Amino acid sequence: MPAGFPAPPPLAPEFIPRHIALVMDGNGRWAQERGLPRTEGHRRGENVLMECVDACIALGHVEWLSAYAFSTENWRRSPSEVRFLMGFSRDVLRRHRDELHEKNVRVVWSGRRPRLWRSVIRELEAAEELTRNNTGVTLAMCVNYGGRAELVDATRRLAEDARSGALDPAAISEETIARYLYRPDMPDVDLFLRPSGEQRTSNFLPWQSVYAEMVYQDTLFPDFTPQHMYNAVLEYARRDRRFGGAVDKFAAQ
Ligand code: IPE
Ligand code: IPE
Ligand code: MG
């Protein structure tokens, strides 16, 4: 960990989320508040994301960090912002993959292939290949990711298998569907964290987040620090996760 990196709160392992979903939002507002082009906010997010990875490593017991970098809806932005975000995703991966590898981070990509720039896919796949045997935190870069797109893509492949006879429709279970998602090895989200003040999921990991604890913070992503992540984890640790179950305090045992 870099010298002076803030120490994580002392929490027992069961109070630490195994999978954190992070919506890196608020970059544009951060820049515009300062009279800067929106892209300056994205640039500021680069090191913030790396600090989030360091915070997860420092917390220990965080196994997955899924970072929402570009959604299937973000194509609606101006051509110049889309172009910037594509080039930026590619360059961020190239700039940081060796450092992530040294930190034993496993990088994986979750998202839809069509429309995504080939050079971005190449960098994502190069980072996956370099770090595939790492055993530390898994960083899922969600680029051209959309929750509904993921379910549509899964359904198409599942229907193909049903048509060819490889899959019996009557045997489809939740586990079957999970196997057809972009990352079948992705665990359910425990902590869904969104800075920037917006209180919505914006199509991020709907299948995986049905029982996630939602934590919304007002800070814009460029101002986000490891301490914000620690605060979110402390909030998570205070929640009572019941998963639909209930305990009657007054019933006879
Ligand atoms: C998040 O910041 C980054 C991406 C969506 C790529 P925004 O660009 O959405 O920033 P705001 O929400 O407009 O401030
Ligand atoms: C979600 O943020 C997508 C990413 C952070 C990549 P948006 O800024 O695109 O979402 P909305 O438009 O506020 O819902
Ligand atoms: Mg936004």
Coordinates of C-alpha atoms and ligand atoms in Angstrom, one line a residue:
M1 CA 0.0 0.0 0.0
P2 CA 1.4 3.5 -0.7
A3 CA 2.8 5.3 2.3
G4 CA 0.1 7.3 4.1
F5 CA -2.7 5.3 2.7
P6 CA -5.6 5.5 5.1
A7 CA -6.0 2.4 7.4
P8 CA -9.3 0.5 7.0
P9 CA -11.8 0.3 9.9
P10 CA -11.2 -2.8 12.1
L11 CA -14.1 -5.0 11.1
A12 CA -14.6 -8.8 11.5
P13 CA -14.5 -10.6 8.1
E14 CA -18.3 -11.3 8.1
F15 CA -19.0 -7.5 8.1
I16 CA -16.9 -6.9 5.0
P17 CA -18.7 -7.2 1.6
R18 CA -17.4 -9.9 -0.6
H19 CA -18.6 -8.1 -3.7
I20 CA -18.8 -4.3 -4.1
A21 CA -20.5 -2.8 -7.1
L22 CA -19.3 0.8 -7.7
V23 CA -21.1 3.3 -10.0
M24 CA -18.3 5.8 -10.8
D25 CA -20.7 8.7 -11.3
G26 CA -20.5 12.5 -11.1
N27 CA -17.4 13.2 -13.2
G28 CA -19.2 15.6 -15.6
R29 CA -20.7 17.6 -12.8
W30 CA -17.4 17.8 -11.0
A31 CA -15.8 19.3 -14.1
Q32 CA -18.6 21.6 -15.0
E33 CA -18.8 23.1 -11.5
R34 CA -15.2 24.2 -12.2
G35 CA -15.8 25.5 -15.6
L36 CA -13.9 22.6 -17.2
P37 CA -15.0 20.3 -20.0
R38 CA -16.8 17.1 -18.8
T39 CA -13.8 15.0 -19.9
E40 CA -11.6 16.6 -17.2
G41 CA -13.9 14.9 -14.6
H42 CA -13.3 11.5 -16.3
R43 CA -9.6 12.1 -16.2
R44 CA -9.7 12.8 -12.5
G45 CA -11.6 9.5 -12.0
E46 CA -8.6 7.4 -13.1
N47 CA -6.6 7.6 -9.9
V48 CA -9.7 7.5 -7.8
L49 CA -10.5 4.1 -9.2
M50 CA -7.0 2.9 -8.5
E51 CA -7.4 4.1 -4.9
C52 CA -10.7 2.2 -4.7
V53 CA -8.9 -1.0 -5.7
D54 CA -6.3 -0.2 -3.0
A55 CA -9.0 0.4 -0.4
C56 CA -10.5 -3.0 -1.3
I57 CA -7.1 -4.7 -0.9
A58 CA -6.6 -2.9 2.4
L59 CA -10.1 -3.9 3.7
G60 CA -9.2 -7.6 3.1
H61 CA -11.9 -10.1 2.4
V62 CA -13.3 -8.0 -0.5
E63 CA -13.2 -10.5 -3.4
W64 CA -14.8 -8.6 -6.2
L65 CA -15.0 -4.9 -7.1
S66 CA -17.2 -4.2 -10.1
A67 CA -16.6 -0.8 -11.6
Y68 CA -19.2 0.7 -13.9
A69 CA -17.1 2.5 -16.5
F70 CA -19.4 2.8 -19.6
S71 CA -23.0 1.7 -19.8
T72 CA -25.0 0.5 -22.9
E73 CA -26.9 3.8 -22.4
N74 CA -23.8 6.0 -22.5
W75 CA -23.8 5.8 -26.3
R76 CA -26.5 8.5 -26.1
R77 CA -23.8 11.1 -25.2
S78 CA -22.2 13.4 -27.6
P79 CA -20.0 11.7 -30.2
S80 CA -17.0 13.6 -28.8
E81 CA -17.6 12.4 -25.2
V82 CA -18.2 8.8 -26.4
R83 CA -15.0 9.0 -28.4
F84 CA -13.1 10.3 -25.3
L85 CA -14.5 7.6 -23.1
M86 CA -13.6 4.8 -25.4
G87 CA -10.0 6.0 -25.9
F88 CA -9.8 6.7 -22.1
S89 CA -11.0 3.2 -21.1
R90 CA -8.4 1.7 -23.4
D91 CA -5.6 4.0 -22.1
V92 CA -6.5 3.5 -18.4
L93 CA -6.2 -0.2 -18.8
R94 CA -2.9 0.0 -20.6
R95 CA -1.5 2.5 -18.0
H96 CA -2.5 0.4 -15.0
R97 CA -2.4 -3.2 -15.9
D98 CA 1.2 -3.9 -14.8
E99 CA 0.6 -2.2 -11.5
L100 CA -2.7 -4.1 -11.0
H101 CA -0.8 -7.3 -11.8
E102 CA 1.9 -6.5 -9.3
K103 CA -0.9 -6.1 -6.7
N104 CA -2.2 -9.6 -7.5
V105 CA -5.5 -8.1 -8.9
R106 CA -7.3 -10.2 -11.5
V107 CA -8.9 -8.0 -14.1
V108 CA -12.0 -9.2 -15.9
W109 CA -14.3 -7.5 -18.4
S110 CA -18.1 -7.6 -18.2
G111 CA -20.0 -6.1 -21.1
R112 CA -21.4 -6.5 -24.6
R113 CA -19.0 -6.9 -27.5
P114 CA -20.9 -5.3 -30.4
R115 CA -20.3 -1.6 -30.9
L116 CA -17.4 -1.5 -28.3
W117 CA -14.2 -0.3 -29.9
R118 CA -11.9 -3.1 -31.0
S119 CA -8.9 -1.4 -29.3
V120 CA -10.8 -1.3 -26.0
I121 CA -11.7 -5.0 -26.3
R122 CA -8.0 -5.8 -27.1
E123 CA -6.9 -3.9 -23.9
L124 CA -9.5 -5.6 -21.8
E125 CA -8.5 -9.0 -23.1
A126 CA -4.8 -8.2 -22.6
A127 CA -5.4 -7.2 -19.0
E128 CA -7.5 -10.4 -18.5
E129 CA -4.8 -12.6 -20.0
L130 CA -2.0 -10.9 -18.0
T131 CA -3.8 -11.2 -14.6
R132 CA -5.8 -14.4 -15.1
N133 CA -3.9 -16.4 -12.5
N134 CA -3.9 -13.7 -9.8
T135 CA -5.6 -14.6 -6.5
G136 CA -6.2 -11.2 -5.0
V137 CA -9.2 -8.9 -5.6
T138 CA -11.0 -9.4 -8.9
L139 CA -11.6 -6.0 -10.6
A140 CA -14.5 -6.4 -13.0
M141 CA -14.3 -3.5 -15.5
C142 CA -17.9 -3.1 -16.7
V143 CA -17.5 -1.5 -20.1
N144 CA -20.4 -1.4 -22.5
Y145 CA -22.3 -3.1 -19.7
G146 CA -26.1 -3.0 -19.3
G147 CA -28.1 -5.2 -17.0
R148 CA -30.9 -5.7 -19.5
A149 CA -28.4 -6.3 -22.3
E150 CA -26.8 -8.9 -20.2
L151 CA -30.1 -10.7 -19.7
V152 CA -31.0 -10.4 -23.3
D153 CA -27.6 -11.8 -24.4
A154 CA -28.0 -14.6 -21.8
T155 CA -31.5 -15.4 -23.0
R156 CA -30.4 -15.6 -26.6
R157 CA -27.7 -18.1 -25.9
L158 CA -30.0 -20.1 -23.5
A159 CA -32.7 -20.2 -26.2
E160 CA -30.2 -21.5 -28.7
D161 CA -29.2 -24.3 -26.4
A162 CA -32.8 -25.2 -25.8
R163 CA -33.5 -25.3 -29.5
S164 CA -30.5 -27.5 -30.2
G165 CA -31.5 -29.8 -27.4
A166 CA -28.5 -29.1 -25.2
L167 CA -30.8 -27.6 -22.5
D168 CA -34.1 -28.9 -21.2
P169 CA -36.4 -25.9 -20.6
A170 CA -38.1 -27.6 -17.7
A171 CA -34.7 -27.9 -15.9
I172 CA -33.9 -24.1 -16.1
S173 CA -33.1 -22.8 -12.6
E174 CA -31.6 -19.6 -11.2
E175 CA -28.2 -21.3 -11.4
T176 CA -28.8 -22.1 -15.1
I177 CA -29.4 -18.4 -15.9
A178 CA -26.4 -17.3 -13.9
R179 CA -24.2 -19.6 -16.0
Y180 CA -25.3 -17.7 -19.1
L181 CA -24.4 -14.2 -17.8
Y182 CA -21.2 -12.4 -18.9
R183 CA -19.3 -13.5 -15.9
P184 CA -20.7 -16.8 -14.5
D185 CA -18.2 -16.6 -11.7
M186 CA -19.4 -13.2 -10.4
P187 CA -20.9 -13.6 -6.9
D188 CA -24.0 -11.7 -5.8
V189 CA -23.4 -8.1 -5.0
D190 CA -23.3 -7.4 -1.3
L191 CA -22.7 -3.6 -1.3
F192 CA -24.0 -1.4 -4.1
L193 CA -22.3 1.9 -3.8
R194 CA -23.1 5.0 -5.8
P195 CA -21.6 8.4 -5.2
S196 CA -22.8 11.6 -6.9
G197 CA -26.1 12.0 -5.1
E198 CA -28.2 10.0 -7.7
Q199 CA -30.2 7.3 -6.0
R200 CA -30.8 4.8 -8.9
T201 CA -29.0 1.8 -10.2
S202 CA -28.9 2.9 -13.9
N203 CA -29.0 -0.7 -15.2
F204 CA -26.0 -1.9 -13.2
L205 CA -26.0 -5.6 -12.3
P206 CA -29.7 -6.1 -11.7
W207 CA -29.6 -9.9 -11.5
Q208 CA -26.6 -9.9 -9.1
S209 CA -27.9 -7.1 -6.9
V210 CA -31.4 -8.3 -5.9
Y211 CA -30.2 -8.5 -2.3
A212 CA -27.5 -5.9 -2.3
E213 CA -27.3 -3.3 0.4
M214 CA -27.7 0.1 -1.4
V215 CA -25.4 2.9 -0.2
Y216 CA -25.7 6.3 -1.8
Q217 CA -23.3 9.1 -1.1
D218 CA -23.4 12.7 -2.2
T219 CA -19.7 13.0 -3.1
L220 CA -18.9 13.3 -6.8
F221 CA -16.6 10.5 -8.0
P222 CA -13.6 12.7 -8.6
D223 CA -13.7 13.7 -4.9
F224 CA -14.2 10.1 -3.8
T225 CA -11.5 8.8 -1.4
P226 CA -10.7 5.5 0.3
Q227 CA -12.4 7.0 3.4
H228 CA -15.7 7.2 1.5
M229 CA -15.4 3.5 0.7
Y230 CA -14.6 2.7 4.3
N231 CA -17.6 4.7 5.4
A232 CA -19.8 2.8 3.0
V233 CA -18.5 -0.5 4.3
L234 CA -19.2 0.7 7.9
E235 CA -22.7 1.5 6.9
Y236 CA -23.0 -1.9 5.2
A237 CA -21.8 -3.5 8.4
R238 CA -24.6 -1.9 10.4
R239 CA -27.3 -3.3 8.1
D240 CA -29.4 -6.3 9.1
R241 CA -29.4 -8.6 6.1
R242 CA -32.4 -11.0 6.3
F243 CA -32.7 -12.3 2.8
G244 CA -36.4 -12.7 3.3
G245 CA -36.1 -14.7 6.6
A246 CA -37.4 -13.5 10.0
V247 CA -36.8 -14.3 13.6
D248 CA -39.7 -14.0 16.1
K249 CA -38.0 -12.6 19.3
F250 CA -41.0 -13.5 21.4
A251 CA -41.9 -17.0 20.1
A252 CA -41.2 -19.9 22.3
Q253 CA -38.0 -21.6 21.2
Ligands
IPE1 C1 -19.8 9.0 -14.8 O1 -19.8 10.3 -14.7 C2 -18.9 8.5 -15.9 C3 -19.6 7.8 -17.0 C4 -20.9 7.7 -17.1 C5 -18.8 7.3 -18.0 P1 -20.8 11.2 -15.6 O2 -20.2 11.5 -16.9 O3 -22.1 10.5 -15.7 O4 -21.0 12.5 -14.7 P2 -22.3 13.3 -14.4 O5 -23.2 12.3 -13.8 O6 -22.8 13.8 -15.7 O7 -21.9 14.3 -13.4
IPE2 C1 -24.1 5.3 -14.8 O1 -24.0 6.6 -14.8 C2 -23.1 4.7 -15.8 C3 -21.7 4.8 -15.4 C4 -21.3 5.4 -14.3 C5 -20.8 4.2 -16.3 P1 -24.9 7.6 -15.7 O2 -24.5 9.0 -15.4 O3 -24.8 7.1 -17.1 O4 -26.4 7.2 -15.3 P2 -27.7 8.2 -15.2 O5 -27.8 8.8 -16.6 O6 -27.5 9.2 -14.2 O7 -28.8 7.2 -14.9
MG3 MG -23.8 10.5 -14.5

